[in-house]
Amino acid sequence: MAASRLSDAQIATKIASLPDWKYLAPAEDHDGQLDAQFVFRTFVEAFAFMTAIAIEAEKRNHHPEWSNVYNRVSVTLTTHDSGGVTELDIDLAARAGELAKSFR
Amino acid sequence: MAASRLSDAQIATKIASLPDWKYLAPAEDHDGQLDAQFVFRTFVEAFAFMTAIAIEAEKRNHHPEWSNVYNRVSVTLTTHDSGGVTELDIDLAARAGELAKSFR
Amino acid sequence: MAASRLSDAQIATKIASLPDWKYLAPAEDHDGQLDAQFVFRTFVEAFAFMTAIAIEAEKRNHHPEWSNVYNRVSVTLTTHDSGGVTELDIDLAARAGELAKSFR
Amino acid sequence: MAASRLSDAQIATKIASLPDWKYLAPAEDHDGQLDAQFVFRTFVEAFAFMTAIAIEAEKRNHHPEWSNVYNRVSVTLTTHDSGGVTELDIDLAARAGELAKSFR
């Protein structure tokens, strides 16, 4: 069973406490999604962060769309089966923010 | 000192033995670059491959621009300081192909 | 609730199809456990394998006792809460064998 | 050419600024070595740290002997070719301490 898609108002409330993340409302080319860009000291810290996120993602069976260039990691979270942002995204976004805070 | 940019003919010869990779000639929005997309059984193999590449990249002080969605890893290699594709890119491309072959 | 400890006979049957693993019966200084040593081409493949196992372990909330020296990875699996080897160990052992086979 | 083995006095001076590490003088069963045990919040942070160290180790072509159990990582550094502790060990020890400080 897919997680329930959150409303724009619910998302706004929840990401208020997640300073790294912004919400992109649905548009022609994508469903609603959460976006963040994390910047680290070097590539080494950036990839260590990615490893932590990879573990957390597989544990939740919920994976990011993400990219990396040197010390920057861009992450997009959405729940395709639900057509937008769900609690799964909020939860992984919160954990990513927590980890990034440590690793920077 | 930056590595020397290879000519289109040199690149064509070199990537002939690298089946995963294609060369994109310079265009308005990018220098010449090598592109590959690797597909694995699951996210776990995909991320293990990324870890191997991360180690190889840092060792060479030459890092990819790359993205991942579930079991797919897209990699772009170019040498910004040289304005195109150099031996650094060919070498990392060859190692990536070798690793991907094992991990699939 | 802890997983059920398997009997020596059950373990023998199950690891018959897991060629990398051997069973150590309980002794004064340890409960029953599964042991394997994996050897890879280089450190890079060894650590990529460890990353895959790390993801699989956290997903199961069941973690190995393991060590690494260059291209060798030694893994011990046991379920402390159950006082010996359980299905959790067999399952992670099987996945490790499968991954090692790919990465070598 | 192997790096030069440091004297006990040199090692003592150098690790004075590396609070995580202690020096074990040569004994019957081992050369001189540096030892540390790092403890993290969870397995996820512990393995992210290991990934960072793996990258740094391969970059230096100088690898640790190390083990992990859940949130604990034990690391031993020595330079076998030189029969003891060298600048290679001091350098990797310093980087490990720096990374552990971030990741805890």
Short mmCIF file of N, CA, C and O in Angstrom, two decimals, chain A residues 27-97:
data_model
loop_
_atom_site.label_atom_id
_atom_site.label_comp_id
_atom_site.label_asym_id
_atom_site.label_seq_id
_atom_site.Cartn_x
_atom_site.Cartn_y
_atom_site.Cartn_z
N ALA A 27 4.43 20.29 -10.88
CA ALA A 27 4.50 21.10 -12.09
C ALA A 27 4.29 20.15 -13.27
O ALA A 27 4.12 18.95 -13.09
N GLU A 28 4.34 20.69 -14.45
CA GLU A 28 4.06 19.85 -15.63
C GLU A 28 4.99 18.66 -15.73
O GLU A 28 4.59 17.58 -16.12
N ASP A 29 6.26 18.87 -15.37
CA ASP A 29 7.24 17.80 -15.56
C ASP A 29 7.59 17.02 -14.30
O ASP A 29 8.48 16.19 -14.34
N HIS A 30 6.95 17.32 -13.19
CA HIS A 30 7.24 16.51 -11.99
C HIS A 30 6.12 16.63 -10.97
O HIS A 30 5.42 17.65 -10.90
N ASP A 31 5.99 15.57 -10.15
CA ASP A 31 5.11 15.62 -8.99
C ASP A 31 5.72 16.54 -7.93
O ASP A 31 6.85 16.99 -8.08
N GLY A 32 5.00 16.78 -6.88
CA GLY A 32 5.57 17.51 -5.75
C GLY A 32 6.81 16.79 -5.23
O GLY A 32 6.85 15.56 -5.23
N GLN A 33 7.81 17.55 -4.83
CA GLN A 33 9.06 16.93 -4.37
C GLN A 33 9.78 17.82 -3.37
O GLN A 33 9.56 19.03 -3.31
N LEU A 34 10.66 17.18 -2.59
CA LEU A 34 11.54 17.91 -1.67
C LEU A 34 12.93 17.95 -2.28
O LEU A 34 13.44 16.94 -2.75
N ASP A 35 13.56 19.12 -2.23
CA ASP A 35 14.91 19.29 -2.77
C ASP A 35 15.85 19.85 -1.72
O ASP A 35 15.46 20.73 -0.94
N ALA A 36 17.09 19.38 -1.75
CA ALA A 36 18.12 19.98 -0.90
C ALA A 36 19.47 19.88 -1.59
O ALA A 36 19.70 18.97 -2.40
N GLN A 37 20.32 20.85 -1.29
CA GLN A 37 21.71 20.75 -1.74
C GLN A 37 22.62 20.87 -0.52
O GLN A 37 22.52 21.84 0.24
N PHE A 38 23.47 19.87 -0.35
CA PHE A 38 24.37 19.83 0.80
C PHE A 38 25.79 20.08 0.31
O PHE A 38 26.22 19.49 -0.69
N VAL A 39 26.51 20.92 1.02
CA VAL A 39 27.90 21.24 0.66
C VAL A 39 28.81 20.84 1.82
O VAL A 39 28.54 21.18 2.97
N PHE A 40 29.87 20.11 1.50
CA PHE A 40 30.79 19.60 2.51
C PHE A 40 32.19 20.16 2.30
O PHE A 40 32.47 20.79 1.29
N ARG A 41 33.07 19.87 3.26
CA ARG A 41 34.45 20.38 3.15
C ARG A 41 35.14 19.84 1.90
O ARG A 41 35.75 20.60 1.15
N THR A 42 35.06 18.53 1.71
CA THR A 42 35.74 17.90 0.58
C THR A 42 34.85 16.79 0.01
O THR A 42 33.81 16.45 0.57
N PHE A 43 35.32 16.18 -1.04
CA PHE A 43 34.64 15.03 -1.64
C PHE A 43 34.50 13.89 -0.62
O PHE A 43 33.51 13.16 -0.62
N VAL A 44 35.50 13.73 0.23
CA VAL A 44 35.49 12.60 1.17
C VAL A 44 34.30 12.69 2.13
O VAL A 44 33.57 11.71 2.32
N GLU A 45 34.08 13.84 2.72
CA GLU A 45 32.94 14.01 3.60
C GLU A 45 31.63 13.88 2.80
O GLU A 45 30.65 13.31 3.29
N ALA A 46 31.61 14.43 1.59
CA ALA A 46 30.40 14.34 0.76
C ALA A 46 30.04 12.88 0.49
O ALA A 46 28.86 12.49 0.59
N PHE A 47 31.03 12.07 0.17
CA PHE A 47 30.70 10.69 -0.16
C PHE A 47 30.40 9.86 1.10
O PHE A 47 29.59 8.93 1.05
N ALA A 48 31.01 10.20 2.20
CA ALA A 48 30.66 9.53 3.47
C ALA A 48 29.19 9.82 3.79
O ALA A 48 28.44 8.91 4.20
N PHE A 49 28.77 11.04 3.60
CA PHE A 49 27.35 11.40 3.78
C PHE A 49 26.47 10.59 2.84
O PHE A 49 25.43 10.05 3.24
N MET A 50 26.87 10.47 1.59
CA MET A 50 26.08 9.68 0.63
C MET A 50 25.96 8.22 1.09
O MET A 50 24.90 7.59 0.93
N THR A 51 27.03 7.70 1.65
CA THR A 51 26.98 6.31 2.14
C THR A 51 25.97 6.17 3.27
O THR A 51 25.19 5.22 3.31
N ALA A 52 25.98 7.13 4.17
CA ALA A 52 25.01 7.09 5.27
C ALA A 52 23.57 7.16 4.72
O ALA A 52 22.69 6.41 5.15
N ILE A 53 23.35 8.04 3.76
CA ILE A 53 22.01 8.17 3.16
C ILE A 53 21.64 6.91 2.39
O ILE A 53 20.49 6.46 2.41
N ALA A 54 22.60 6.31 1.71
CA ALA A 54 22.33 5.07 0.98
C ALA A 54 21.83 3.98 1.93
O ALA A 54 20.88 3.25 1.62
N ILE A 55 22.47 3.87 3.09
CA ILE A 55 22.06 2.87 4.08
C ILE A 55 20.66 3.18 4.59
O ILE A 55 19.79 2.30 4.66
N GLU A 56 20.42 4.44 4.92
CA GLU A 56 19.10 4.83 5.44
C GLU A 56 18.00 4.64 4.39
O GLU A 56 16.87 4.28 4.71
N ALA A 57 18.35 4.88 3.14
CA ALA A 57 17.36 4.76 2.06
C ALA A 57 16.95 3.30 1.85
O ALA A 57 15.77 2.97 1.78
N GLU A 58 17.95 2.43 1.76
CA GLU A 58 17.64 1.02 1.53
C GLU A 58 16.86 0.43 2.71
O GLU A 58 15.96 -0.40 2.53
N LYS A 59 17.19 0.89 3.90
CA LYS A 59 16.50 0.43 5.11
C LYS A 59 15.01 0.74 5.05
O LYS A 59 14.17 0.00 5.54
N ARG A 60 14.68 1.89 4.47
CA ARG A 60 13.28 2.31 4.32
C ARG A 60 12.68 1.84 3.00
O ARG A 60 11.52 2.12 2.71
N ASN A 61 13.45 1.17 2.19
CA ASN A 61 13.05 0.86 0.80
C ASN A 61 12.48 2.10 0.11
O ASN A 61 11.45 2.06 -0.56
N HIS A 62 13.17 3.20 0.30
CA HIS A 62 12.73 4.48 -0.27
C HIS A 62 13.99 5.24 -0.67
O HIS A 62 14.76 5.66 0.20
N HIS A 63 14.19 5.41 -1.97
CA HIS A 63 15.49 5.87 -2.48
C HIS A 63 15.41 7.25 -3.08
O HIS A 63 14.44 7.60 -3.74
N PRO A 64 16.47 8.02 -2.92
CA PRO A 64 16.51 9.37 -3.49
C PRO A 64 16.85 9.37 -4.98
O PRO A 64 17.38 8.40 -5.51
N GLU A 65 16.55 10.48 -5.63
CA GLU A 65 17.17 10.81 -6.92
C GLU A 65 18.24 11.83 -6.55
O GLU A 65 17.90 12.89 -6.00
N TRP A 66 19.47 11.54 -6.83
CA TRP A 66 20.52 12.42 -6.31
C TRP A 66 21.72 12.47 -7.21
O TRP A 66 21.95 11.57 -8.02
N SER A 67 22.47 13.55 -7.06
CA SER A 67 23.68 13.71 -7.87
C SER A 67 24.77 14.32 -7.02
O SER A 67 24.51 14.90 -5.96
N ASN A 68 25.99 14.15 -7.50
CA ASN A 68 27.15 14.64 -6.77
C ASN A 68 28.16 15.23 -7.74
O ASN A 68 28.42 14.66 -8.79
N VAL A 69 28.69 16.38 -7.37
CA VAL A 69 29.86 16.93 -8.04
C VAL A 69 30.81 17.40 -6.93
O VAL A 69 30.46 18.28 -6.14
N TYR A 70 31.95 16.76 -6.86
CA TYR A 70 32.95 17.06 -5.83
C TYR A 70 32.35 17.14 -4.42
O TYR A 70 31.95 16.11 -3.87
N ASN A 71 32.28 18.34 -3.83
CA ASN A 71 31.82 18.41 -2.43
C ASN A 71 30.34 18.76 -2.28
O ASN A 71 29.88 19.09 -1.20
N ARG A 72 29.60 18.68 -3.40
CA ARG A 72 28.17 19.03 -3.38
C ARG A 72 27.31 17.80 -3.66
O ARG A 72 27.61 17.04 -4.58
N VAL A 73 26.25 17.66 -2.89
CA VAL A 73 25.31 16.56 -3.09
C VAL A 73 23.91 17.16 -3.19
O VAL A 73 23.45 17.85 -2.27
N SER A 74 23.25 16.90 -4.33
CA SER A 74 21.88 17.37 -4.53
C SER A 74 20.93 16.20 -4.39
O SER A 74 21.16 15.14 -5.00
N VAL A 75 19.90 16.37 -3.59
CA VAL A 75 18.98 15.27 -3.31
C VAL A 75 17.55 15.69 -3.60
O VAL A 75 17.12 16.78 -3.19
N THR A 76 16.82 14.83 -4.32
CA THR A 76 15.38 15.03 -4.54
C THR A 76 14.64 13.84 -3.97
O THR A 76 15.01 12.70 -4.21
N LEU A 77 13.59 14.14 -3.20
CA LEU A 77 12.78 13.08 -2.60
C LEU A 77 11.32 13.24 -3.04
O LEU A 77 10.76 14.34 -2.93
N THR A 78 10.74 12.16 -3.49
CA THR A 78 9.32 12.14 -3.81
C THR A 78 8.89 10.68 -3.75
O THR A 78 9.73 9.78 -3.78
N THR A 79 7.59 10.45 -3.63
CA THR A 79 7.09 9.07 -3.58
C THR A 79 6.26 8.83 -4.84
O THR A 79 5.10 9.23 -4.92
N HIS A 80 6.92 8.20 -5.83
CA HIS A 80 6.27 8.07 -7.14
C HIS A 80 4.93 7.34 -7.05
O HIS A 80 3.96 7.74 -7.68
N ASP A 81 4.89 6.29 -6.23
CA ASP A 81 3.63 5.51 -6.13
C ASP A 81 2.47 6.34 -5.60
O ASP A 81 1.31 5.98 -5.82
N SER A 82 2.79 7.39 -4.88
CA SER A 82 1.74 8.21 -4.26
C SER A 82 1.53 9.52 -5.02
O SER A 82 0.68 10.32 -4.66
N GLY A 83 2.34 9.77 -6.00
CA GLY A 83 2.19 10.98 -6.81
C GLY A 83 2.57 12.25 -6.09
O GLY A 83 2.06 13.33 -6.41
N GLY A 84 3.48 12.16 -5.11
CA GLY A 84 3.89 13.39 -4.44
C GLY A 84 4.69 13.10 -3.19
O GLY A 84 5.28 12.03 -3.06
N VAL A 85 4.70 14.05 -2.27
CA VAL A 85 5.49 13.94 -1.04
C VAL A 85 4.67 13.24 0.04
O VAL A 85 3.52 13.58 0.28
N THR A 86 5.30 12.25 0.68
CA THR A 86 4.65 11.50 1.76
C THR A 86 5.52 11.55 3.02
O THR A 86 6.63 12.10 3.00
N GLU A 87 5.04 10.91 4.07
CA GLU A 87 5.82 10.82 5.31
C GLU A 87 7.18 10.15 5.07
O GLU A 87 8.14 10.41 5.78
N LEU A 88 7.25 9.24 4.12
CA LEU A 88 8.52 8.59 3.80
C LEU A 88 9.58 9.62 3.41
O LEU A 88 10.75 9.50 3.76
N ASP A 89 9.15 10.61 2.63
CA ASP A 89 10.08 11.66 2.19
C ASP A 89 10.48 12.55 3.35
O ASP A 89 11.65 12.91 3.50
N ILE A 90 9.49 12.92 4.16
CA ILE A 90 9.77 13.79 5.32
C ILE A 90 10.77 13.10 6.25
O ILE A 90 11.72 13.72 6.73
N ASP A 91 10.54 11.83 6.48
CA ASP A 91 11.39 11.08 7.41
C ASP A 91 12.83 10.98 6.91
O ASP A 91 13.79 11.22 7.66
N LEU A 92 13.00 10.68 5.62
CA LEU A 92 14.35 10.57 5.07
C LEU A 92 15.01 11.96 4.98
O LEU A 92 16.21 12.11 5.22
N ALA A 93 14.21 12.97 4.68
CA ALA A 93 14.73 14.35 4.64
C ALA A 93 15.25 14.76 6.02
O ALA A 93 16.33 15.37 6.14
N ALA A 94 14.50 14.41 7.06
CA ALA A 94 14.92 14.76 8.42
C ALA A 94 16.22 14.06 8.79
O ALA A 94 17.15 14.67 9.35
N ARG A 95 16.32 12.78 8.45
CA ARG A 95 17.54 12.03 8.76
C ARG A 95 18.73 12.58 7.97
O ARG A 95 19.84 12.67 8.49
N ALA A 96 18.50 12.94 6.71
CA ALA A 96 19.58 13.51 5.90
C ALA A 96 20.08 14.83 6.50
O ALA A 96 21.29 15.08 6.56
N GLY A 97 19.16 15.64 6.95
CA GLY A 97 19.54 16.92 7.56
C GLY A 97 20.38 16.71 8.81
O GLY A 97 21.38 17.42 9.04
#
